[in-house]
Amino acid sequence: MDTPHIPVLLNETVNLFKDIKEGYFVDCTLGFGGHSEAMLERYPHIKLIGIDQDKDAMEFAKKRLAKYSDRVEFINKRASDALKELKGLNITGILADIGVSSFQLDNPERGFTFDSDTLDMRMNKDQDFSAKDVVNFYSREDLERILKEYSEDRRYKKIADFIIKNRPITSNRELSEVLMKAGLKDKKQLAPIFQAIRIEVNNELNELENILNESEKLAKNGTILGIITFHSLEDRIVKNRFKEWAKKCICPPEAIRCECGNNNQKGIILTKKPIIATKEEIQKNPRSRSAKLRGFMFTKG
């Protein structure tokens, strides 16, 4: 069947789980099932729990994975909420692809594209809060905060000022025009601003933190966790959390000697450096350019 989304770092992701034990593999961001299909095909000893808050994507994934129906379960919820329901199960692998699918990005009705007639950016269409609320009703202080933190554009104050002066803004096309007036020259410069608004709408950084928290609670000895990110802030969160989990000593820096027992390591980092897309993949799928995959194996649980 035709697939409206190309999974990034597919082979690299599947290989990250080469030592996965028998049990449940959880795909926290099922999307159109690309990663999950490859995992089910490569590792016949695992069962899949596919999670996604996007109903449209899940319906497509159900059809795609129909041939594995006896090994697959689906949960239509935000990942961090769904993970809380899995306590007691033998979870041997967890994957989270922290990004927007090509289907969502390319579908003008979803309000992610620069020239869309809507101003939306919700990954979950049942959610009330959308980009329209951020752009038209956020205070100057809050607008500047998300633009500074999430887009890392030094012109955040000027951009916020232009957005406020041109309210109400009803579409992404209008927003793009306003941003151009503020001095942004092309789609490459527009992208971080749109991404910042999208991160705020979907509470993406908090969701990533929550996925990490819940994954730690579910992990057993040998559980492998893989996270794919597309934003420097997301990658930093994953990198720092993996480092924290890998520490043997958790005494404060000012401690003269170790008093914690030096036995607090939760596991090992599987990727010394993040795995990135090859030149060949970037040529086929330019959106893979910013993708980074990091892996961790829990040795306690």
Short mmCIF file of C-alpha atoms in Angstrom, two decimals, residues 21-257:
data_model
loop_
_atom_site.label_atom_id
_atom_site.label_comp_id
_atom_site.label_asym_id
_atom_site.label_seq_id
_atom_site.Cartn_x
_atom_site.Cartn_y
_atom_site.Cartn_z
CA LYS A 21 14.43 -9.95 24.22
CA GLU A 22 11.08 -11.68 23.91
CA GLY A 23 8.24 -9.50 25.11
CA TYR A 24 6.50 -6.28 24.13
CA PHE A 25 8.01 -3.61 21.90
CA VAL A 26 6.27 -0.27 22.42
CA ASP A 27 6.18 2.24 19.58
CA CYS A 28 5.20 5.46 21.38
CA THR A 29 4.76 7.36 18.12
CA LEU A 30 3.29 4.76 15.79
CA GLY A 31 2.49 7.19 12.98
CA PHE A 32 1.98 5.19 9.79
CA GLY A 33 3.70 2.13 11.19
CA GLY A 34 6.97 2.21 9.25
CA HIS A 35 9.30 1.53 12.16
CA SER A 36 6.86 -0.93 13.73
CA GLU A 37 6.44 -2.94 10.52
CA ALA A 38 10.20 -3.30 10.16
CA MET A 39 10.55 -4.35 13.82
CA LEU A 40 7.81 -6.98 13.54
CA GLU A 41 9.37 -8.38 10.39
CA ARG A 42 12.93 -8.47 11.77
CA TYR A 43 12.09 -9.75 15.26
CA PRO A 44 9.36 -12.44 15.16
CA HIS A 45 9.71 -13.06 18.92
CA ILE A 46 8.28 -9.65 19.91
CA LYS A 47 4.75 -8.30 20.17
CA LEU A 48 3.90 -4.69 19.42
CA ILE A 49 1.97 -2.05 21.32
CA GLY A 50 1.44 0.87 18.95
CA ILE A 51 0.57 4.24 20.47
CA ASP A 52 -0.51 7.41 18.68
CA GLN A 53 -2.78 10.34 19.46
CA ASP A 54 -3.53 10.94 15.77
CA LYS A 55 -6.59 8.88 14.80
CA ASP A 56 -6.00 9.27 11.06
CA ALA A 57 -2.46 7.91 11.33
CA MET A 58 -3.56 5.03 13.52
CA GLU A 59 -6.26 3.92 11.08
CA PHE A 60 -3.66 3.77 8.33
CA ALA A 61 -1.23 1.86 10.59
CA LYS A 62 -3.92 -0.70 11.48
CA LYS A 63 -4.34 -1.55 7.80
CA ARG A 64 -0.61 -1.62 7.19
CA LEU A 65 0.04 -3.97 10.11
CA ALA A 66 -3.02 -6.18 9.54
CA LYS A 67 -0.86 -9.18 8.60
CA TYR A 68 0.62 -9.05 12.11
CA SER A 69 -2.75 -8.65 13.84
CA ASP A 70 -2.09 -11.53 16.26
CA ARG A 71 1.01 -9.71 17.55
CA VAL A 72 -0.24 -6.11 17.66
CA GLU A 73 -2.29 -3.93 20.02
CA PHE A 74 -3.17 -0.27 19.53
CA ILE A 75 -3.71 2.60 21.97
CA ASN A 76 -5.08 5.92 20.71
CA LYS A 77 -3.72 8.30 23.35
CA ARG A 78 -0.88 10.65 24.14
CA ALA A 79 2.17 8.42 24.64
CA SER A 80 2.97 9.43 28.22
CA ASP A 81 -0.61 8.64 29.27
CA ALA A 82 -0.66 5.31 27.42
CA LEU A 83 2.64 4.18 28.96
CA LYS A 84 1.09 4.45 32.41
CA GLU A 85 -1.34 1.69 31.42
CA LEU A 86 1.42 -0.81 30.65
CA LYS A 87 2.67 -1.49 34.17
CA GLY A 88 3.17 -5.18 34.82
CA LEU A 89 3.83 -6.09 31.19
CA ASN A 90 7.15 -7.47 29.98
CA ILE A 91 8.36 -4.40 28.08
CA THR A 92 11.63 -5.21 26.31
CA GLY A 93 11.82 -2.30 23.86
CA ILE A 94 10.51 1.26 23.61
CA LEU A 95 10.80 3.65 20.66
CA ALA A 96 9.73 7.28 20.39
CA ASP A 97 10.10 9.27 17.15
CA ILE A 98 9.69 12.84 18.42
CA GLY A 99 8.56 14.66 15.32
CA VAL A 100 5.71 15.43 12.97
CA SER A 101 4.92 12.90 10.25
CA SER A 102 5.15 13.79 6.57
CA PHE A 103 1.40 13.21 6.34
CA GLN A 104 0.73 15.88 8.95
CA LEU A 105 3.24 18.30 7.47
CA ASP A 106 2.06 17.87 3.89
CA ASN A 107 -1.68 17.94 4.61
CA PRO A 108 -2.78 21.62 4.34
CA GLU A 109 -5.89 20.89 6.39
CA ARG A 110 -3.74 20.05 9.42
CA GLY A 111 -2.32 23.57 9.45
CA PHE A 112 1.41 22.78 9.59
CA THR A 113 2.48 24.05 6.15
CA PHE A 114 3.64 27.61 5.51
CA ASP A 115 0.87 28.30 2.98
CA SER A 116 -2.02 26.55 4.73
CA ASP A 117 -5.38 28.32 4.91
CA THR A 118 -5.70 27.21 8.53
CA LEU A 119 -3.69 28.01 11.67
CA ASP A 120 -3.77 24.78 13.62
CA MET A 121 -0.67 22.54 14.19
CA ARG A 122 -2.45 20.09 16.52
CA MET A 123 -1.17 16.52 16.41
CA ASN A 124 -4.38 15.48 18.16
CA LYS A 125 -7.39 16.96 16.37
CA ASP A 126 -9.57 16.41 19.45
CA GLN A 127 -7.45 18.90 21.39
CA ASP A 128 -9.04 22.35 21.71
CA PHE A 129 -5.83 24.38 22.04
CA SER A 130 -4.24 25.23 18.68
CA ALA A 131 -1.74 27.56 17.00
CA LYS A 132 -4.51 30.10 16.61
CA ASP A 133 -4.58 30.50 20.40
CA VAL A 134 -0.81 30.93 20.65
CA VAL A 135 -0.52 33.42 17.79
CA ASN A 136 -3.55 35.53 18.61
CA PHE A 137 -3.93 35.39 22.39
CA TYR A 138 -0.53 34.85 23.98
CA SER A 139 0.88 37.82 25.85
CA ARG A 140 3.99 39.50 24.52
CA GLU A 141 5.99 37.92 27.36
CA ASP A 142 4.79 34.40 26.55
CA LEU A 143 5.29 34.84 22.81
CA GLU A 144 8.83 36.05 23.34
CA ARG A 145 9.50 33.15 25.71
CA ILE A 146 8.54 30.39 23.27
CA LEU A 147 10.22 32.10 20.31
CA LYS A 148 13.44 32.57 22.27
CA GLU A 149 13.53 29.10 23.83
CA TYR A 150 12.15 26.97 21.02
CA SER A 151 13.23 28.74 17.82
CA GLU A 152 16.52 30.11 19.20
CA ASP A 153 16.11 33.05 16.79
CA ARG A 154 17.80 36.20 18.12
CA ARG A 155 15.08 38.34 16.55
CA TYR A 156 12.42 36.88 18.87
CA LYS A 157 11.37 40.26 20.29
CA LYS A 158 10.94 41.81 16.84
CA ILE A 159 9.04 38.76 15.58
CA ALA A 160 6.71 38.79 18.59
CA ASP A 161 6.10 42.51 18.06
CA PHE A 162 5.10 41.99 14.41
CA ILE A 163 2.78 39.12 15.31
CA ILE A 164 1.02 41.20 17.97
CA LYS A 165 0.67 44.26 15.69
CA ASN A 166 -0.90 42.17 12.89
CA ARG A 167 -3.49 40.30 14.98
CA PRO A 168 -5.85 38.68 14.29
CA ILE A 169 -3.99 36.17 12.12
CA THR A 170 -6.22 33.41 10.77
CA SER A 171 -3.98 31.23 8.59
CA ASN A 172 -0.44 29.98 8.21
CA ARG A 173 -0.23 31.91 4.97
CA GLU A 174 -0.97 35.15 6.84
CA LEU A 175 1.52 34.22 9.54
CA SER A 176 4.20 33.57 6.92
CA GLU A 177 3.56 37.01 5.40
CA VAL A 178 3.84 38.67 8.81
CA LEU A 179 7.10 36.87 9.53
CA MET A 180 8.46 37.98 6.16
CA LYS A 181 7.64 41.58 7.12
CA ALA A 182 9.61 41.02 10.32
CA GLY A 183 12.70 40.22 8.25
CA LEU A 184 12.60 36.45 7.75
CA LYS A 185 13.66 35.80 4.18
CA ASP A 186 12.73 32.25 3.23
CA LYS A 187 11.27 28.92 4.37
CA LYS A 188 14.54 27.98 6.03
CA GLN A 189 14.14 30.95 8.37
CA LEU A 190 10.39 30.45 8.77
CA ALA A 191 10.74 26.82 9.82
CA PRO A 192 12.14 27.39 13.35
CA ILE A 193 9.35 29.87 14.14
CA PHE A 194 6.64 27.47 12.99
CA GLN A 195 8.39 24.70 14.90
CA ALA A 196 8.44 26.81 18.07
CA ILE A 197 4.69 27.40 17.86
CA ARG A 198 4.07 23.71 17.13
CA ILE A 199 6.15 22.65 20.14
CA GLU A 200 4.07 24.94 22.36
CA VAL A 201 0.75 23.77 20.92
CA ASN A 202 1.55 20.10 21.48
CA ASN A 203 3.53 20.52 24.71
CA GLU A 204 6.25 18.49 23.03
CA LEU A 205 9.18 19.03 25.39
CA ASN A 206 7.15 18.16 28.48
CA GLU A 207 5.77 15.14 26.64
CA LEU A 208 9.32 13.98 25.88
CA GLU A 209 10.28 14.35 29.55
CA ASN A 210 7.19 12.36 30.54
CA ILE A 211 7.95 9.60 28.01
CA LEU A 212 11.43 9.28 29.52
CA ASN A 213 9.99 9.19 33.04
CA GLU A 214 7.43 6.51 32.21
CA SER A 215 9.95 4.47 30.21
CA GLU A 216 12.24 4.35 33.22
CA LYS A 217 9.37 3.04 35.37
CA LEU A 218 8.50 0.32 32.83
CA ALA A 219 12.05 -0.79 32.08
CA LYS A 220 13.39 -4.18 33.13
CA ASN A 221 16.87 -5.65 32.90
CA GLY A 222 17.63 -5.64 29.16
CA THR A 223 14.94 -3.17 28.05
CA ILE A 224 16.18 -1.06 25.14
CA LEU A 225 15.00 2.54 24.68
CA GLY A 226 15.44 4.41 21.40
CA ILE A 227 14.59 8.09 20.91
CA ILE A 228 14.64 9.96 17.58
CA THR A 229 14.66 13.76 17.83
CA PHE A 230 14.62 16.58 15.28
CA HIS A 231 15.34 19.61 17.48
CA SER A 232 18.45 20.54 19.46
CA LEU A 233 16.44 21.08 22.65
CA GLU A 234 14.88 17.61 22.36
CA ASP A 235 18.24 15.98 21.69
CA ARG A 236 19.75 17.76 24.70
CA ILE A 237 16.99 16.45 26.96
CA VAL A 238 17.59 12.85 25.79
CA LYS A 239 21.39 13.16 25.96
CA ASN A 240 21.32 14.53 29.51
CA ARG A 241 18.81 11.96 30.73
CA PHE A 242 20.85 9.07 29.33
CA LYS A 243 23.98 10.48 31.00
CA GLU A 244 22.09 10.75 34.29
CA TRP A 245 20.89 7.14 34.04
CA ALA A 246 24.43 5.93 33.26
CA LYS A 247 25.99 7.50 36.36
CA LYS A 248 27.28 5.15 39.03
CA CYS A 249 27.77 7.91 41.59
CA ILE A 250 24.99 10.43 42.21
CA CYS A 251 26.63 12.31 45.07
CA PRO A 252 26.61 16.14 44.78
CA PRO A 253 29.74 17.66 43.16
CA GLU A 254 30.83 19.19 46.45
CA ALA A 255 30.99 15.79 48.19
CA ILE A 256 34.53 14.96 49.37
CA ARG A 257 34.00 11.21 48.95
#
